[in-house]
Coordinates of C-alpha atoms and ligand atoms in Angstrom, one line a residue:
M1 CA -8.3 -51.3 -15.1
S2 CA -8.2 -54.3 -17.4
N3 CA -9.5 -56.7 -14.8
E4 CA -12.8 -55.0 -14.3
L5 CA -16.0 -57.0 -14.9
K6 CA -18.5 -55.1 -17.1
A7 CA -22.0 -55.8 -18.3
G8 CA -25.2 -53.9 -18.9
G9 CA -23.6 -50.6 -18.0
F10 CA -22.3 -51.9 -14.6
C11 CA -18.6 -52.2 -13.7
V12 CA -17.2 -54.4 -10.9
E13 CA -13.6 -54.0 -9.8
A14 CA -11.5 -57.1 -8.9
G15 CA -12.4 -58.4 -5.4
K16 CA -15.9 -57.0 -5.4
K17 CA -19.5 -58.4 -5.8
L18 CA -22.4 -56.4 -7.2
T19 CA -26.1 -57.1 -7.3
G20 CA -28.7 -55.2 -9.2
F21 CA -31.0 -55.3 -12.2
F22 CA -30.0 -55.3 -15.8
E23 CA -32.4 -53.1 -17.7
V24 CA -33.2 -54.5 -21.2
P25 CA -33.2 -51.4 -23.5
G26 CA -36.6 -50.5 -25.0
T27 CA -38.5 -52.9 -22.7
P28 CA -39.9 -52.7 -19.1
V29 CA -37.8 -55.8 -18.2
K30 CA -35.4 -55.6 -15.3
M31 CA -33.4 -58.8 -14.8
P32 CA -31.9 -59.5 -11.3
F33 CA -28.2 -60.1 -11.6
T34 CA -25.2 -60.9 -9.4
M35 CA -21.7 -60.1 -10.7
V36 CA -18.7 -61.5 -8.8
N37 CA -15.2 -60.4 -9.8
G38 CA -12.8 -62.6 -7.9
C39 CA -9.7 -61.5 -6.0
K40 CA -7.7 -63.7 -8.4
E41 CA -7.8 -63.8 -12.2
G42 CA -9.3 -66.7 -14.1
K43 CA -12.1 -67.8 -16.4
T44 CA -15.4 -66.0 -16.9
V45 CA -18.6 -68.1 -16.4
V46 CA -22.1 -67.0 -17.2
I47 CA -25.1 -68.7 -15.4
T48 CA -28.7 -68.0 -16.3
G49 CA -31.8 -69.4 -14.6
G50 CA -35.4 -68.9 -15.6
T51 CA -35.0 -68.6 -19.4
H52 CA -38.4 -70.2 -19.2
G53 CA -40.4 -68.7 -16.4
G54 CA -42.2 -71.8 -15.2
E55 CA -39.0 -73.9 -14.6
Y56 CA -38.4 -73.4 -10.9
P57 CA -35.5 -75.7 -9.9
G58 CA -33.1 -73.9 -12.3
A59 CA -34.4 -70.4 -11.3
E60 CA -34.0 -71.1 -7.6
T61 CA -30.5 -72.6 -8.2
A62 CA -29.4 -69.4 -9.9
I63 CA -30.8 -67.4 -7.0
R64 CA -28.8 -69.6 -4.5
I65 CA -25.5 -69.8 -6.4
A66 CA -25.6 -66.0 -6.8
Q67 CA -25.8 -65.6 -3.0
E68 CA -23.1 -68.1 -2.1
L69 CA -20.3 -66.9 -4.4
C70 CA -18.0 -64.4 -2.8
P71 CA -15.0 -62.6 -4.5
E72 CA -12.6 -63.9 -1.8
K73 CA -13.2 -67.4 -2.9
V74 CA -13.6 -66.9 -6.7
C75 CA -10.8 -67.1 -9.2
G76 CA -12.1 -65.3 -12.3
K77 CA -15.5 -63.8 -12.9
V78 CA -19.1 -65.1 -12.6
I79 CA -22.2 -63.4 -13.9
V80 CA -25.5 -64.8 -12.8
V81 CA -28.9 -63.7 -14.1
H82 CA -31.7 -65.0 -11.8
P83 CA -34.2 -65.2 -13.4
V84 CA -33.8 -64.0 -17.0
N85 CA -37.4 -64.1 -18.1
V86 CA -38.9 -62.0 -15.3
P87 CA -42.2 -61.3 -17.2
S88 CA -42.9 -65.0 -17.7
F89 CA -41.7 -66.0 -14.2
M90 CA -44.1 -63.5 -12.5
A91 CA -47.0 -64.3 -14.8
R92 CA -46.4 -68.1 -14.5
T93 CA -46.6 -68.6 -18.2
Q94 CA -45.5 -71.8 -20.0
Y95 CA -42.9 -71.5 -22.8
V96 CA -43.7 -67.9 -23.8
S97 CA -43.5 -64.3 -22.5
P98 CA -46.9 -62.7 -21.6
L99 CA -45.5 -59.5 -23.2
D100 CA -45.0 -60.8 -26.8
G101 CA -46.1 -64.5 -26.9
V102 CA -42.6 -65.5 -27.9
N103 CA -40.6 -68.5 -26.6
L104 CA -37.3 -66.8 -25.5
N105 CA -35.4 -70.0 -26.1
R106 CA -36.3 -69.9 -29.9
V107 CA -35.1 -66.4 -30.7
Y108 CA -31.4 -66.3 -29.9
P109 CA -29.2 -64.5 -30.6
G110 CA -32.0 -61.9 -30.5
K111 CA -32.5 -58.5 -32.1
A112 CA -31.6 -55.1 -30.7
L113 CA -34.8 -53.7 -32.0
G114 CA -37.1 -56.8 -31.8
T115 CA -39.9 -57.8 -29.5
V116 CA -39.3 -57.9 -25.7
S117 CA -38.1 -61.5 -25.8
E118 CA -35.8 -60.8 -28.8
R119 CA -34.3 -57.9 -27.0
I120 CA -33.7 -60.0 -23.9
A121 CA -31.9 -62.6 -26.1
Y122 CA -29.9 -59.8 -27.7
F123 CA -28.9 -58.4 -24.3
I124 CA -27.7 -61.8 -23.0
S125 CA -25.8 -62.6 -26.2
S126 CA -24.1 -59.3 -26.7
E127 CA -23.4 -58.4 -23.1
L128 CA -22.7 -61.8 -21.5
F129 CA -21.9 -64.5 -24.1
S130 CA -19.4 -62.1 -25.7
Q131 CA -17.2 -62.3 -22.6
A132 CA -17.9 -65.9 -21.4
D133 CA -15.5 -68.8 -21.3
F134 CA -18.3 -71.2 -20.2
Y135 CA -22.1 -70.9 -20.0
M136 CA -24.7 -72.8 -18.0
D137 CA -28.4 -72.3 -18.7
L138 CA -30.4 -73.9 -15.9
H139 CA -33.9 -75.1 -17.0
G140 CA -36.3 -77.8 -15.9
G141 CA -39.5 -79.3 -17.1
D142 CA -42.0 -76.5 -17.7
I143 CA -45.3 -76.3 -15.7
H144 CA -46.8 -79.0 -18.0
E145 CA -43.7 -81.1 -18.5
W146 CA -42.6 -84.2 -16.6
L147 CA -39.0 -85.3 -17.3
T148 CA -36.0 -87.3 -16.3
P149 CA -33.0 -85.1 -15.6
F150 CA -30.7 -84.6 -18.5
V151 CA -28.2 -82.1 -20.0
L152 CA -28.2 -80.8 -23.5
I153 CA -25.0 -79.7 -25.2
P154 CA -24.6 -77.6 -28.3
M155 CA -23.6 -79.4 -31.5
A156 CA -24.1 -76.6 -34.0
G157 CA -20.8 -74.8 -33.2
S158 CA -17.3 -76.1 -33.6
K159 CA -16.2 -79.6 -32.7
E160 CA -14.0 -78.2 -30.0
V161 CA -16.9 -76.3 -28.4
A162 CA -19.0 -79.5 -28.5
E163 CA -16.3 -81.5 -26.9
E164 CA -15.6 -79.0 -24.1
S165 CA -19.3 -78.8 -23.5
R166 CA -19.7 -82.5 -23.2
K167 CA -16.8 -82.8 -20.8
A168 CA -18.5 -80.4 -18.4
A169 CA -21.9 -82.0 -18.9
E170 CA -20.5 -85.4 -18.0
I171 CA -19.5 -84.2 -14.6
F172 CA -22.7 -82.3 -13.9
G173 CA -24.2 -85.3 -12.0
V174 CA -27.3 -86.3 -14.1
P175 CA -27.3 -89.5 -16.1
Y176 CA -28.2 -88.4 -19.7
V177 CA -26.1 -86.1 -21.9
I178 CA -27.8 -85.3 -25.2
G179 CA -26.7 -83.4 -28.3
S180 CA -28.8 -80.4 -29.3
W181 CA -28.5 -79.3 -33.0
G182 CA -30.6 -76.1 -32.8
T183 CA -29.1 -72.6 -33.1
G184 CA -32.1 -70.5 -32.0
G185 CA -31.7 -71.2 -28.3
T186 CA -29.3 -70.1 -25.6
I187 CA -26.6 -72.7 -25.9
G188 CA -26.8 -72.9 -29.7
A189 CA -26.2 -69.2 -30.0
A190 CA -23.4 -69.2 -27.4
S191 CA -21.7 -72.0 -29.2
L192 CA -21.8 -70.2 -32.5
M193 CA -20.0 -67.3 -30.6
G194 CA -17.3 -69.9 -29.6
V195 CA -18.6 -70.4 -26.0
P196 CA -19.0 -73.9 -24.7
G197 CA -21.9 -74.6 -22.4
F198 CA -24.9 -76.7 -21.6
L199 CA -28.6 -76.5 -20.9
S200 CA -29.6 -78.6 -17.9
E201 CA -33.1 -80.0 -17.1
I202 CA -34.1 -81.0 -13.6
G203 CA -37.6 -81.1 -12.1
G204 CA -40.8 -80.0 -13.7
R205 CA -44.6 -79.9 -13.5
G206 CA -44.6 -76.4 -11.9
L207 CA -42.9 -77.7 -8.8
W208 CA -39.5 -77.4 -7.1
C209 CA -38.1 -79.0 -4.0
E210 CA -34.9 -78.8 -2.0
D211 CA -33.5 -82.1 -3.2
E212 CA -33.7 -80.9 -6.8
V213 CA -32.0 -77.6 -5.9
Q214 CA -29.3 -79.5 -4.0
L215 CA -28.7 -81.8 -7.0
Y216 CA -28.5 -78.7 -9.2
L217 CA -26.2 -76.8 -6.9
R218 CA -23.8 -79.8 -6.6
G219 CA -23.6 -79.9 -10.4
V220 CA -23.0 -76.1 -10.9
R221 CA -20.3 -76.1 -8.2
N222 CA -18.6 -79.1 -9.8
V223 CA -18.4 -77.2 -13.2
L224 CA -17.1 -74.1 -11.4
K225 CA -14.4 -76.3 -10.0
L226 CA -13.6 -77.7 -13.4
Y227 CA -13.0 -74.2 -14.6
G228 CA -10.9 -73.3 -11.5
V229 CA -13.4 -70.6 -10.5
I230 CA -14.0 -72.1 -7.1
E231 CA -11.5 -74.3 -5.1
G232 CA -11.6 -78.0 -5.2
E233 CA -11.3 -81.0 -7.6
P234 CA -14.3 -81.8 -9.7
E235 CA -15.8 -85.1 -8.9
K236 CA -17.5 -87.7 -11.0
F237 CA -21.0 -88.3 -9.5
C238 CA -22.4 -90.8 -11.9
D239 CA -21.9 -92.6 -15.2
T240 CA -23.5 -90.9 -18.1
V241 CA -25.3 -92.2 -21.2
W242 CA -24.6 -90.2 -24.4
M243 CA -27.4 -89.6 -27.0
D244 CA -26.6 -87.7 -30.1
K245 CA -30.1 -86.2 -30.4
M246 CA -33.6 -86.4 -28.9
V247 CA -36.6 -87.2 -31.0
G248 CA -39.5 -85.0 -30.1
V249 CA -43.1 -85.6 -31.2
D250 CA -45.7 -82.8 -31.5
A251 CA -49.4 -83.1 -31.2
G252 CA -51.2 -83.4 -34.5
V253 CA -54.5 -82.2 -33.2
S254 CA -55.7 -80.2 -30.2
G255 CA -57.5 -82.0 -27.4
C256 CA -57.0 -84.0 -24.2
W257 CA -53.7 -85.9 -23.9
Y258 CA -53.6 -89.4 -22.3
P259 CA -50.1 -90.7 -22.1
C260 CA -49.4 -94.4 -21.3
V261 CA -45.7 -93.9 -20.4
V262 CA -43.7 -92.0 -17.8
P263 CA -40.2 -90.5 -17.9
E264 CA -37.4 -93.1 -17.9
D265 CA -39.6 -95.8 -19.4
V266 CA -37.7 -97.9 -21.9
V267 CA -39.8 -98.1 -25.1
K268 CA -39.7 -100.0 -28.3
E269 CA -40.3 -98.8 -31.8
G270 CA -44.0 -99.0 -32.6
Q271 CA -45.0 -99.1 -28.9
K272 CA -48.0 -97.0 -28.0
I273 CA -47.1 -93.8 -26.2
G274 CA -50.5 -92.2 -25.7
E275 CA -53.6 -90.8 -27.4
I276 CA -55.4 -87.5 -27.9
R277 CA -59.2 -87.6 -27.4
D278 CA -61.8 -84.9 -27.9
F279 CA -64.0 -83.6 -25.1
F280 CA -66.5 -86.4 -25.7
G281 CA -63.9 -89.2 -25.3
K282 CA -63.5 -90.0 -29.0
V283 CA -59.9 -90.9 -29.9
L284 CA -58.6 -88.3 -32.4
E285 CA -55.0 -89.6 -32.7
E286 CA -52.9 -92.4 -31.3
Y287 CA -49.1 -92.0 -31.0
F288 CA -46.6 -94.8 -31.5
C289 CA -42.9 -94.6 -30.7
P290 CA -40.7 -93.9 -33.8
I291 CA -37.6 -95.5 -32.3
N292 CA -36.2 -97.8 -29.6
G293 CA -35.3 -95.6 -26.7
K294 CA -36.0 -94.0 -23.3
I295 CA -38.7 -91.5 -22.5
M296 CA -37.0 -88.2 -21.6
Y297 CA -40.1 -86.2 -21.1
V298 CA -43.8 -86.4 -21.5
I299 CA -46.4 -83.7 -21.3
S300 CA -48.3 -83.9 -18.0
S301 CA -51.1 -81.5 -18.6
L302 CA -54.5 -82.8 -19.8
P303 CA -54.9 -80.1 -22.6
V304 CA -52.5 -80.1 -25.6
E305 CA -52.6 -77.9 -28.6
A306 CA -51.7 -79.0 -32.1
G307 CA -48.1 -78.3 -32.9
N308 CA -46.9 -78.4 -29.3
P309 CA -44.7 -81.2 -28.0
I310 CA -46.3 -84.2 -26.3
Y311 CA -43.2 -86.4 -25.6
C312 CA -39.6 -86.8 -26.4
V313 CA -37.6 -90.0 -26.6
G314 CA -33.8 -90.5 -26.5
P315 CA -32.4 -93.2 -28.8
M316 CA -31.1 -96.3 -26.9
Ligands
ZN401 ZN1 -36.8 -74.5 -20.5

């Protein structure tokens, strides 16, 4: 049958829903999945939550949307992985997998014979992106990140892919849509394979709440409507501000981080953003904003390590 939905060695006939675990070859990783092959033909949408294990609103949204989709009401195919980074999710690690110390969202499209994270990325790219018409990667602020909700769209692929991604991001229901120029993450890799998509950011600081999950679910359902996968007209929930990139600043030294801004603060070039002090209170470095803009996220943990992000500002 040409209308079967296949991935990771599983096969789902039209009109059926299957849940199980994708085994990532050569690793102990088993990723929970839900595959829905609708009664009617249509687009194929891939949804991942928990690419970073400590970003709970996105992971919980993936778990919920997987439960609510049923083949009778789906036109096309949906594959949800919920969550992707099971080792990091269970170990509550920030950014990296406890198995290889690698940030999964830096190693796409992955390697068949790489580290655990590289093999996860390879599985997602080769098995899922290869058949997707659209891709949603649901993130949030990590355990130590405080952010204002935004959506990143891939700019590294074709102009058409970027435009289609932006159209979907603008109806997702959060106010900021930002260009992402990287290729080593989920959406960058998918875009280079011709798949439009976005990476959404809601919540953070190791928390999740029902309001965030509902905001997330509303957006995911709206994009599924845009692609005709579920019934209904997509709505416009809010006006969006476009930013063609974000400017991230990394810590120059390790120490204790004292920010003097919060997410959504409007900041001016040269304005002080925070400082890093040593354990005795001595100021090691001060940070001043490089541009006029809006604070998109700021690190909320006291410790920071040299080379890790401390804040990010969107140009305005
Ligand atoms: Zn993330």
